[in-house]
């Protein structure tokens, strides 16, 4: 069974940094594309970043240069290092696994990031 | 960026009725469209991929159609568990984008 479990969210001050983790099971990160998707309260989901099975990375423009997606294959953990956080980064952050014909087949339960002073 | 526009914003229906949800893309996306269901406090759940293919475990009352710029999600007969928000999402071009959602509420 595929499972994804995020952690690392919390309250952070504007300009601060945070690292999110997503431990996966039921599949290996080296074989599947995975992504981070966020959702601000009452808003639509918003794609943030993708790491392909081949190691390519993609980011939305608003987080380029501030966020870094990475993985540790030995622990089957996906990361999102976030810096320069602002109020508009406040959201629930989900990690999601792709399938050959879909971007987000399986989702974690999410972790809440709140940027506020 | 490809913009996805969903309509209506809210659909008020009774259990047993048919629901028809629309998603329009700002440019052609072939059939690279997915539909998700989201309930309060939960992550989105994949329903349909590549416009018309049901994901694993999705009941047959959910169906998708369309290609190019116009897509439809149909729920043939609403069950109580189907009252939720539905989003469409395209995967043909970066950035991946979602529509604004349609809330299906109990009339």
Short mmCIF file of C-alpha atoms in Angstrom, two decimals, chain B residues 11 13-14 16-21 37 47 59-64 72-79 81-86 102 104:
data_model
loop_
_atom_site.label_atom_id
_atom_site.label_comp_id
_atom_site.label_asym_id
_atom_site.label_seq_id
_atom_site.Cartn_x
_atom_site.Cartn_y
_atom_site.Cartn_z
CA UNK B 11 -24.00 23.14 -7.67
CA UNK B 13 -28.49 19.11 -5.98
CA UNK B 14 -30.31 16.33 -4.17
CA UNK B 16 -29.92 10.66 -6.70
CA UNK B 17 -29.66 13.57 -9.10
CA UNK B 18 -27.12 13.86 -11.91
CA UNK B 19 -24.24 16.33 -11.54
CA UNK B 20 -22.48 17.87 -14.50
CA UNK B 21 -19.30 19.86 -13.82
CA UNK B 37 -12.56 15.28 -5.11
CA UNK B 47 -11.00 10.48 -9.55
CA UNK B 59 -17.11 4.07 -8.62
CA UNK B 60 -18.57 3.84 -12.12
CA UNK B 61 -21.02 6.67 -11.40
CA UNK B 62 -18.08 9.03 -11.96
CA UNK B 63 -17.21 9.64 -15.60
CA UNK B 64 -15.12 12.17 -17.47
CA UNK B 72 -16.87 17.51 -18.18
CA UNK B 73 -17.09 15.46 -15.00
CA UNK B 74 -20.41 13.68 -14.60
CA UNK B 75 -21.72 11.99 -11.48
CA UNK B 76 -24.62 9.92 -12.71
CA UNK B 77 -26.53 9.64 -9.44
CA UNK B 78 -25.30 11.54 -6.40
CA UNK B 79 -24.60 9.60 -3.25
CA UNK B 81 -20.54 10.83 0.10
CA UNK B 82 -20.25 12.75 -3.19
CA UNK B 83 -21.04 16.16 -1.72
CA UNK B 84 -17.63 17.79 -1.81
CA UNK B 85 -15.45 20.17 -3.84
CA UNK B 86 -14.16 19.03 -7.22
CA UNK B 102 -16.92 23.39 -8.02
CA UNK B 104 -21.41 20.19 -4.95
#
